[in-house]
Amino acid sequence: MAVIEQLTSQQAIELEDKYGAHNYHPLPVVLSRGEGVYVWDVEGKKYFDFLSAYSAVNQGHCHPKIVNAMTSQAQTLSLTSRAFYNDMLGRYEKFASEYFNFDKLLPMNTGAEAVETALKICRKWAYEKKGIAENQAEIIVCENNFHGRTTTIISFSNDPVARKNFGPYTDGFIKIAYDNLEALETALKNNPNVAGFLVEPIQGEAGVYVPTEGYLAKAKALCEAYNVLFIADEVQTGIARTGRLLATCGNCSCEKKNCSGTPDVKPDVLILGKALSGGAYPVSAVLANDDIMSVIRPGNHGSTFGGNPIAAAVAMAALEVVEDESLAENAFQLGELFRSELNKYIETSKIVSLVRGRGLLNAIVINDSEDSDTAWNICMALRDNGLLAKPTHGNIIRFAPPLVMTKEQLLECVAIITKTLKEFE
Ligand code: PLP
């Protein structure tokens, strides 16, 4: 069978099943085209994408500006490695550093690589700047975290499915409860070996857990008091997803057009991925100021593809789209509308117990046990009704459409969701 031959959904699923490792459990829908907030399956059925590739497609599918940047750079120069300079990387580093207000950027490809990079920077900073004795550095992480899939990262996961039988694990991590300042202070107190605190501003994979108002700012203040780096993993929450340019931004009005504010919390180390690429090409990054980033010297860290010219062109275009189209503002407005409409539904619902989230990163909790298949069945019915979403953990369904959605489209989606939920009441 020629690879380019048109497949039916069934054939495509069978191919993946037979020739691909079974490391995912996808919803049975086979997509072959995307544009803006829509995707189409191989049989031509149209759906609203309510996952956005786990928040990587914030700018919408196949955004022409991002696709143009990618294709024209691909036809000019695609990869040099960092053995040589290229004429795009420096431009991108300046653009993104100024955009997020940091001195420097270290380019990587995937979110997990960027998290690994941040952990390495933090450890090196601990030995060279803080003065922690060699191999003694510890990094505080949160329970129910999700930071990716490498061996070190799953070493501090508490998801048994992600962890079991992948040991031995990497040492040097202390796990505390999320959204718990007392636990953070206890972990920091009397432990001079703590180098950093790695945190998701909202725990996305865990089920869109939004911490208490002020948690991040107070956690940052504690980190400052104990001379510990505050490392924000904004791979999922960043790039306008939560109604702000970054979820660590406060509710204020800064000079940046669609980010409302002087950062509420300015991380010492910022980790970005997913939508930094506009969903077009893997791009991730770690940003920090010179006092921290200067611990990285030639040979300490790298990646053949990290900082390649296509990635640089794509990321600049992706960030420009966020500003040009006021995506943070749109995510903020639509998120308020989405939660208020769903809350109206929930008032009389037996099947949904709550909706939570910020901007267009939201989740509903299904009134059933975590190991029930109700959430999965609801996602199957949503699919049949023209909207694609996926359960995160058992009884939680995440709703994260592209941020280029209009109000009319969002209301249409709310109608699909509520109609579908009614089938399960
Ligand atoms: N960090 C967070 C907060 C994430 O949500 C994810 C992916 O979902 C990652 C890191 C890992 O990103 P990637 O899948 O690109 O390695």
Short mmCIF file of C-alpha atoms and ligand atoms in Angstrom, two decimals:
data_model
loop_
_atom_site.label_atom_id
_atom_site.label_comp_id
_atom_site.label_asym_id
_atom_site.label_seq_id
_atom_site.Cartn_x
_atom_site.Cartn_y
_atom_site.Cartn_z
CA MET A 1 0.00 0.00 0.00
CA ALA A 2 1.47 3.37 -1.02
CA VAL A 3 1.85 5.73 1.91
CA ILE A 4 0.00 8.50 0.06
CA GLU A 5 -3.06 6.36 -0.67
CA GLN A 6 -6.21 7.75 0.98
CA LEU A 7 -7.06 5.68 4.05
CA THR A 8 -10.35 5.17 5.83
CA SER A 9 -10.37 5.89 9.56
CA GLN A 10 -10.49 2.19 10.27
CA GLN A 11 -7.43 1.50 8.10
CA ALA A 12 -5.44 4.31 9.70
CA ILE A 13 -6.26 3.03 13.19
CA GLU A 14 -5.31 -0.52 12.22
CA LEU A 15 -1.95 0.66 10.84
CA GLU A 16 -1.08 2.50 14.05
CA ASP A 17 -2.22 -0.45 16.07
CA LYS A 18 -0.09 -2.92 14.14
CA TYR A 19 3.07 -0.88 13.48
CA GLY A 20 3.14 1.72 16.24
CA ALA A 21 4.10 1.26 19.88
CA HIS A 22 0.98 1.42 22.05
CA ASN A 23 2.12 4.36 24.17
CA TYR A 24 -1.13 6.37 23.76
CA HIS A 25 -4.83 5.60 23.96
CA PRO A 26 -6.27 8.02 21.37
CA LEU A 27 -9.92 8.79 20.89
CA PRO A 28 -10.90 6.91 17.73
CA VAL A 29 -10.96 9.76 15.24
CA VAL A 30 -8.47 10.10 12.38
CA LEU A 31 -7.70 13.66 11.37
CA SER A 32 -6.31 14.72 8.05
CA ARG A 33 -6.80 18.49 7.91
CA GLY A 34 -6.97 21.50 10.21
CA GLU A 35 -7.76 25.18 9.87
CA GLY A 36 -8.21 27.64 12.74
CA VAL A 37 -10.47 26.08 15.38
CA TYR A 38 -11.55 23.22 13.10
CA VAL A 39 -10.17 19.81 12.16
CA TRP A 40 -11.55 17.32 9.63
CA ASP A 41 -11.36 13.54 9.69
CA VAL A 42 -10.43 11.43 6.68
CA GLU A 43 -14.09 10.94 5.83
CA GLY A 44 -14.54 14.72 5.70
CA LYS A 45 -16.44 15.20 8.98
CA LYS A 46 -15.69 18.57 10.62
CA TYR A 47 -15.02 19.01 14.35
CA PHE A 48 -14.23 21.78 16.79
CA ASP A 49 -10.81 21.01 18.25
CA PHE A 50 -11.25 21.40 22.01
CA LEU A 51 -7.80 20.11 22.97
CA SER A 52 -5.45 22.10 20.69
CA ALA A 53 -2.81 19.35 20.85
CA TYR A 54 -2.59 19.83 24.62
CA SER A 55 -2.41 23.63 24.21
CA ALA A 56 0.22 23.66 21.47
CA VAL A 57 -2.14 25.02 18.81
CA ASN A 58 -3.14 28.25 20.60
CA GLN A 59 -2.83 30.24 17.36
CA GLY A 60 -5.18 27.83 15.51
CA HIS A 61 -4.42 25.11 12.99
CA CYS A 62 -2.21 26.00 10.04
CA HIS A 63 -2.06 29.71 10.82
CA PRO A 64 -0.98 31.25 7.48
CA LYS A 65 1.62 33.57 9.03
CA ILE A 66 3.26 30.71 10.94
CA VAL A 67 3.07 28.29 8.00
CA ASN A 68 4.60 30.96 5.73
CA ALA A 69 7.43 31.62 8.15
CA MET A 70 8.08 27.88 8.36
CA THR A 71 7.96 27.08 4.66
CA SER A 72 9.98 30.06 3.52
CA GLN A 73 12.69 29.38 6.11
CA ALA A 74 12.62 25.66 5.19
CA GLN A 75 13.39 26.63 1.61
CA THR A 76 16.27 28.88 2.67
CA LEU A 77 18.17 27.21 5.51
CA SER A 78 16.77 24.55 7.81
CA LEU A 79 19.57 23.26 10.04
CA THR A 80 23.14 24.20 10.81
CA SER A 81 23.51 22.70 14.28
CA ARG A 82 25.15 24.99 16.79
CA ALA A 83 28.58 24.14 15.41
CA PHE A 84 28.11 27.28 13.32
CA TYR A 85 26.13 30.46 13.78
CA ASN A 86 22.99 31.00 11.72
CA ASP A 87 21.37 34.31 10.87
CA MET A 88 18.01 33.51 12.55
CA LEU A 89 18.85 32.31 16.06
CA GLY A 90 20.22 35.58 17.43
CA ARG A 91 17.22 37.49 16.05
CA TYR A 92 14.86 35.05 17.72
CA GLU A 93 16.77 35.09 21.02
CA LYS A 94 16.60 38.89 21.12
CA PHE A 95 12.93 38.91 20.10
CA ALA A 96 11.81 36.31 22.66
CA SER A 97 14.02 37.58 25.49
CA GLU A 98 12.56 41.08 25.09
CA TYR A 99 9.05 39.68 24.65
CA PHE A 100 9.21 37.88 27.99
CA ASN A 101 11.54 40.36 29.66
CA PHE A 102 14.56 38.14 30.38
CA ASP A 103 18.23 38.61 29.53
CA LYS A 104 18.74 35.31 27.75
CA LEU A 105 17.10 32.30 26.15
CA LEU A 106 18.35 28.73 25.76
CA PRO A 107 16.65 27.01 22.80
CA MET A 108 15.39 23.43 22.90
CA ASN A 109 12.74 21.47 20.99
CA THR A 110 10.26 19.74 23.29
CA GLY A 111 8.78 20.62 26.64
CA ALA A 112 10.49 17.76 28.46
CA GLU A 113 13.89 18.84 27.12
CA ALA A 114 13.26 22.37 28.30
CA VAL A 115 12.34 21.10 31.77
CA GLU A 116 15.51 18.99 31.85
CA THR A 117 17.47 22.06 30.80
CA ALA A 118 15.96 24.12 33.60
CA LEU A 119 16.80 21.42 36.15
CA LYS A 120 20.40 21.31 34.95
CA ILE A 121 20.72 25.10 35.04
CA CYS A 122 19.27 25.10 38.55
CA ARG A 123 21.69 22.47 39.82
CA LYS A 124 24.70 24.18 38.26
CA TRP A 125 23.61 27.52 39.70
CA ALA A 126 23.30 25.83 43.11
CA TYR A 127 26.92 24.62 43.03
CA GLU A 128 28.51 27.62 41.38
CA LYS A 129 26.49 30.52 42.79
CA LYS A 130 24.73 29.36 45.94
CA GLY A 131 27.65 27.27 47.15
CA ILE A 132 25.89 23.95 47.75
CA ALA A 133 28.35 21.06 48.12
CA GLU A 134 28.78 18.90 45.02
CA ASN A 135 25.94 16.43 44.30
CA GLN A 136 23.90 17.63 47.27
CA ALA A 137 21.45 19.95 45.49
CA GLU A 138 17.76 19.24 45.90
CA ILE A 139 14.84 20.60 43.92
CA ILE A 140 11.34 20.86 45.35
CA VAL A 141 8.51 19.66 43.08
CA CYS A 142 4.77 19.26 43.60
CA GLU A 143 2.58 16.22 43.98
CA ASN A 144 0.58 15.35 40.86
CA ASN A 145 3.00 17.32 38.70
CA PHE A 146 3.38 16.72 35.00
CA HIS A 147 6.62 17.94 33.44
CA GLY A 148 7.22 15.39 30.68
CA ARG A 149 8.50 11.89 30.12
CA THR A 150 12.28 11.67 30.53
CA THR A 151 13.76 9.36 33.15
CA THR A 152 14.67 12.22 35.48
CA ILE A 153 11.27 13.86 35.13
CA ILE A 154 9.29 10.68 35.79
CA SER A 155 11.56 10.11 38.80
CA PHE A 156 9.57 12.80 40.60
CA SER A 157 6.17 11.98 39.14
CA ASN A 158 3.63 10.26 41.33
CA ASP A 159 1.67 8.78 38.45
CA PRO A 160 2.25 5.02 38.72
CA VAL A 161 1.47 4.48 35.03
CA ALA A 162 4.17 6.95 33.98
CA ARG A 163 6.70 5.63 36.52
CA LYS A 164 6.41 1.93 37.22
CA ASN A 165 9.25 -0.26 35.93
CA PHE A 166 11.27 2.67 34.58
CA GLY A 167 13.62 2.81 37.58
CA PRO A 168 16.24 3.30 38.89
CA TYR A 169 15.17 6.89 39.35
CA THR A 170 17.10 10.15 39.59
CA ASP A 171 17.70 11.42 43.14
CA GLY A 172 17.60 14.95 44.41
CA PHE A 173 13.91 15.87 44.42
CA ILE A 174 11.60 16.65 47.32
CA LYS A 175 7.88 16.30 46.67
CA ILE A 176 5.40 18.53 48.48
CA ALA A 177 1.65 19.18 48.21
CA TYR A 178 0.63 21.63 45.47
CA ASP A 179 -0.93 24.94 46.51
CA ASN A 180 0.40 24.52 50.04
CA LEU A 181 2.68 27.31 51.28
CA GLU A 182 3.24 25.69 54.65
CA ALA A 183 4.57 22.55 52.96
CA LEU A 184 6.86 24.73 50.84
CA GLU A 185 8.20 26.62 53.84
CA THR A 186 8.76 23.38 55.77
CA ALA A 187 10.74 21.98 52.82
CA LEU A 188 12.82 25.15 52.55
CA LYS A 189 13.44 25.63 56.26
CA ASN A 190 16.58 24.10 57.70
CA ASN A 191 17.62 22.67 54.36
CA PRO A 192 20.45 24.68 52.85
CA ASN A 193 20.70 22.21 49.96
CA VAL A 194 17.49 23.32 48.28
CA ALA A 195 18.35 24.83 44.92
CA GLY A 196 14.99 25.36 43.27
CA PHE A 197 11.22 25.04 43.32
CA LEU A 198 9.72 23.70 40.08
CA VAL A 199 6.01 24.44 39.71
CA GLU A 200 3.20 24.53 37.13
CA PRO A 201 1.22 27.78 37.62
CA ILE A 202 -1.89 25.67 36.96
CA GLN A 203 -1.59 21.88 37.03
CA GLY A 204 -2.84 21.03 33.55
CA GLU A 205 -2.41 17.29 33.14
CA ALA A 206 -3.48 16.64 36.71
CA GLY A 207 -6.89 18.04 35.79
CA VAL A 208 -6.56 21.84 35.52
CA TYR A 209 -5.99 22.56 39.21
CA VAL A 210 -5.88 26.32 39.74
CA PRO A 211 -4.01 27.24 42.92
CA THR A 212 -5.40 29.68 45.50
CA GLU A 213 -5.13 33.35 44.56
CA GLY A 214 -1.74 34.64 45.70
CA TYR A 215 -0.12 31.20 45.99
CA LEU A 216 2.44 31.78 43.26
CA ALA A 217 3.45 35.23 44.51
CA LYS A 218 3.86 33.96 48.07
CA ALA A 219 5.77 30.90 46.88
CA LYS A 220 8.10 33.17 44.92
CA ALA A 221 8.63 35.35 48.00
CA LEU A 222 9.52 32.25 50.04
CA CYS A 223 11.98 31.17 47.35
CA GLU A 224 13.60 34.60 47.47
CA ALA A 225 13.84 34.48 51.25
CA TYR A 226 15.66 31.14 51.09
CA ASN A 227 17.76 31.97 48.01
CA VAL A 228 16.12 29.27 45.93
CA LEU A 229 15.25 29.54 42.22
CA PHE A 230 11.55 29.78 41.38
CA ILE A 231 11.18 27.75 38.18
CA ALA A 232 7.84 28.14 36.36
CA ASP A 233 6.90 25.40 33.94
CA GLU A 234 4.62 27.32 31.57
CA VAL A 235 4.84 24.74 28.79
CA GLN A 236 1.06 24.32 28.95
CA THR A 237 -0.11 27.51 30.66
CA GLY A 238 2.07 29.96 28.72
CA ILE A 239 1.57 31.90 25.48
CA ALA A 240 -1.87 33.37 26.26
CA ARG A 241 -3.63 30.10 27.14
CA THR A 242 -4.86 31.24 30.54
CA GLY A 243 -6.00 34.70 29.44
CA ARG A 244 -2.62 36.28 30.10
CA LEU A 245 0.58 36.06 28.15
CA LEU A 246 1.92 33.94 31.02
CA ALA A 247 -0.06 32.41 33.86
CA THR A 248 2.52 33.93 36.21
CA CYS A 249 1.44 37.42 35.09
CA GLY A 250 -0.74 39.42 37.43
CA ASN A 251 -3.95 41.28 36.83
CA CYS A 252 -2.44 44.58 36.02
CA SER A 253 -1.81 46.67 32.96
CA CYS A 254 1.67 46.62 31.60
CA GLU A 255 2.92 48.21 28.45
CA LYS A 256 2.68 44.94 26.57
CA LYS A 257 -0.46 45.06 24.45
CA ASN A 258 -2.31 41.94 25.40
CA CYS A 259 -0.56 40.77 28.49
CA SER A 260 -2.29 42.54 31.26
CA GLY A 261 0.57 43.23 33.42
CA THR A 262 3.76 43.68 35.26
CA PRO A 263 4.41 40.12 36.23
CA ASP A 264 2.68 39.22 39.43
CA VAL A 265 5.40 36.68 39.81
CA LYS A 266 8.53 36.91 37.76
CA PRO A 267 10.05 33.44 37.68
CA ASP A 268 13.83 33.14 37.99
CA VAL A 269 13.64 30.47 35.31
CA LEU A 270 10.79 30.32 32.78
CA ILE A 271 10.10 27.16 30.75
CA LEU A 272 8.12 27.43 27.51
CA GLY A 273 7.16 24.95 24.81
CA LYS A 274 4.03 23.83 22.98
CA ALA A 275 2.41 27.05 21.63
CA LEU A 276 5.81 28.74 21.30
CA SER A 277 5.70 26.75 18.07
CA GLY A 278 2.17 27.75 17.06
CA GLY A 279 1.59 24.02 16.79
CA ALA A 280 3.69 23.90 13.65
CA TYR A 281 7.12 22.66 14.62
CA PRO A 282 8.73 21.60 17.91
CA VAL A 283 10.13 24.63 19.73
CA SER A 284 10.82 25.02 23.43
CA ALA A 285 12.95 27.37 25.48
CA VAL A 286 14.29 28.24 28.90
CA LEU A 287 14.59 31.91 29.79
CA ALA A 288 16.55 33.43 32.65
CA ASN A 289 18.63 36.47 33.52
CA ASP A 290 22.41 36.64 33.13
CA ASP A 291 23.22 35.88 36.78
CA ILE A 292 21.60 32.46 36.32
CA MET A 293 22.10 31.67 32.63
CA SER A 294 25.82 32.51 32.85
CA VAL A 295 26.45 29.17 34.59
CA ILE A 296 25.97 27.48 31.20
CA ARG A 297 29.18 27.47 29.21
CA PRO A 298 30.21 25.86 25.90
CA GLY A 299 29.87 22.10 26.02
CA ASN A 300 27.68 22.01 29.13
CA HIS A 301 24.42 21.48 27.31
CA GLY A 302 22.96 21.42 23.81
CA SER A 303 20.82 19.87 21.13
CA THR A 304 21.44 19.32 17.42
CA PHE A 305 18.06 20.77 16.52
CA GLY A 306 17.71 23.30 19.37
CA GLY A 307 17.77 26.83 17.95
CA ASN A 308 17.58 25.79 14.31
CA PRO A 309 16.58 28.47 11.79
CA ILE A 310 13.12 27.02 11.11
CA ALA A 311 12.34 26.91 14.83
CA ALA A 312 13.54 30.50 15.20
CA ALA A 313 11.38 31.75 12.32
CA VAL A 314 8.34 29.77 13.49
CA ALA A 315 8.59 30.92 17.12
CA MET A 316 8.89 34.60 16.16
CA ALA A 317 5.83 34.31 13.92
CA ALA A 318 3.93 32.39 16.61
CA LEU A 319 4.63 35.10 19.20
CA GLU A 320 3.74 37.87 16.75
CA VAL A 321 0.37 36.23 16.11
CA VAL A 322 -0.32 36.21 19.86
CA GLU A 323 0.13 40.00 19.90
CA ASP A 324 -1.39 40.82 16.50
CA GLU A 325 -4.58 38.94 17.30
CA SER A 326 -4.79 39.81 21.02
CA LEU A 327 -5.05 36.15 21.91
CA ALA A 328 -4.55 36.63 25.65
CA GLU A 329 -7.43 39.09 25.78
CA ASN A 330 -9.62 36.80 23.67
CA ALA A 331 -8.79 33.79 25.86
CA PHE A 332 -9.64 35.84 28.94
CA GLN A 333 -13.05 36.99 27.60
CA LEU A 334 -14.04 33.63 26.15
CA GLY A 335 -12.89 31.79 29.26
CA GLU A 336 -15.17 33.91 31.46
CA LEU A 337 -18.07 33.27 29.09
CA PHE A 338 -17.36 29.53 28.89
CA ARG A 339 -17.30 29.04 32.66
CA SER A 340 -20.36 31.18 33.24
CA GLU A 341 -22.36 29.27 30.59
CA LEU A 342 -21.26 25.90 31.98
CA ASN A 343 -21.96 27.00 35.54
CA LYS A 344 -25.54 27.77 34.48
CA TYR A 345 -25.81 24.21 33.17
CA ILE A 346 -24.20 22.69 36.26
CA GLU A 347 -26.81 24.28 38.58
CA THR A 348 -29.27 21.57 37.57
CA SER A 349 -26.85 18.86 36.46
CA LYS A 350 -26.36 15.52 38.15
CA ILE A 351 -23.54 14.42 35.89
CA VAL A 352 -21.16 17.41 36.13
CA SER A 353 -20.06 18.62 39.54
CA LEU A 354 -17.95 21.63 38.58
CA VAL A 355 -16.07 23.59 35.93
CA ARG A 356 -12.73 25.21 36.73
CA GLY A 357 -9.92 26.93 34.91
CA ARG A 358 -8.47 30.22 33.72
CA GLY A 359 -8.81 31.70 30.27
CA LEU A 360 -9.30 28.87 27.80
CA LEU A 361 -7.67 26.20 29.94
CA ASN A 362 -10.66 24.60 31.63
CA ALA A 363 -11.94 21.28 32.86
CA ILE A 364 -15.20 19.79 34.02
CA VAL A 365 -15.37 17.19 36.74
CA ILE A 366 -17.76 14.33 36.06
CA ASN A 367 -19.80 13.10 38.96
CA ASP A 368 -18.53 9.55 38.89
CA SER A 369 -15.63 7.54 40.29
CA GLU A 370 -12.14 8.12 38.87
CA ASP A 371 -12.02 4.66 37.35
CA SER A 372 -15.41 4.91 35.65
CA ASP A 373 -15.57 5.25 31.88
CA THR A 374 -18.23 8.00 31.92
CA ALA A 375 -15.80 10.77 30.94
CA TRP A 376 -14.47 8.67 28.06
CA ASN A 377 -18.03 7.92 26.91
CA ILE A 378 -18.91 11.62 27.08
CA CYS A 379 -15.86 12.38 24.90
CA MET A 380 -17.02 9.75 22.39
CA ALA A 381 -20.46 11.37 22.29
CA LEU A 382 -18.90 14.83 21.95
CA ARG A 383 -16.96 13.46 19.00
CA ASP A 384 -20.16 12.19 17.42
CA ASN A 385 -21.64 15.65 17.96
CA GLY A 386 -18.67 17.38 16.30
CA LEU A 387 -16.34 18.39 19.15
CA LEU A 388 -13.06 16.75 20.17
CA ALA A 389 -11.94 16.64 23.80
CA LYS A 390 -10.19 14.07 25.96
CA PRO A 391 -10.39 13.00 29.61
CA THR A 392 -7.27 13.91 31.61
CA HIS A 393 -7.59 11.72 34.66
CA GLY A 394 -10.51 9.33 34.88
CA ASN A 395 -13.43 11.60 35.53
CA ILE A 396 -12.04 14.98 34.37
CA ILE A 397 -12.46 16.37 30.83
CA ARG A 398 -10.16 19.18 29.72
CA PHE A 399 -11.50 21.87 27.40
CA ALA A 400 -8.78 23.87 25.65
CA PRO A 401 -9.77 25.16 22.19
CA PRO A 402 -7.48 27.26 20.00
CA LEU A 403 -7.44 30.87 21.21
CA VAL A 404 -8.48 32.23 17.81
CA MET A 405 -12.04 31.11 18.50
CA THR A 406 -14.84 33.68 18.13
CA LYS A 407 -17.64 34.27 20.65
CA GLU A 408 -20.19 32.78 18.23
CA GLN A 409 -18.09 29.64 17.79
CA LEU A 410 -17.64 29.32 21.54
CA LEU A 411 -21.38 29.53 22.13
CA GLU A 412 -21.92 26.91 19.44
CA CYS A 413 -19.45 24.69 21.31
CA VAL A 414 -21.20 25.29 24.63
CA ALA A 415 -24.44 24.16 22.94
CA ILE A 416 -22.76 20.96 21.70
CA ILE A 417 -21.28 20.27 25.14
CA THR A 418 -24.50 20.85 27.07
CA LYS A 419 -26.59 18.88 24.56
CA THR A 420 -24.12 15.98 24.89
CA LEU A 421 -24.04 16.13 28.69
CA LYS A 422 -27.85 15.98 28.75
CA GLU A 423 -27.62 12.57 27.06
CA PHE A 424 -25.82 11.36 30.21
CA GLU A 425 -28.01 12.95 32.89
N1 PLP B 1 5.49 20.53 31.13
C1 PLP B 1 4.15 20.64 31.15
C2 PLP B 1 3.50 21.52 32.18
C3 PLP B 1 3.37 19.95 30.23
O1 PLP B 1 2.04 20.06 30.27
C4 PLP B 1 4.02 19.13 29.28
C5 PLP B 1 3.23 18.36 28.29
O2 PLP B 1 2.05 18.17 28.40
C6 PLP B 1 5.42 19.05 29.29
C7 PLP B 1 6.12 19.77 30.23
C8 PLP B 1 6.16 18.16 28.31
O3 PLP B 1 6.12 18.69 27.04
P1 PLP B 1 6.49 17.75 25.78
O4 PLP B 1 5.36 16.79 25.62
O5 PLP B 1 6.61 18.71 24.62
O6 PLP B 1 7.78 17.07 26.09
#
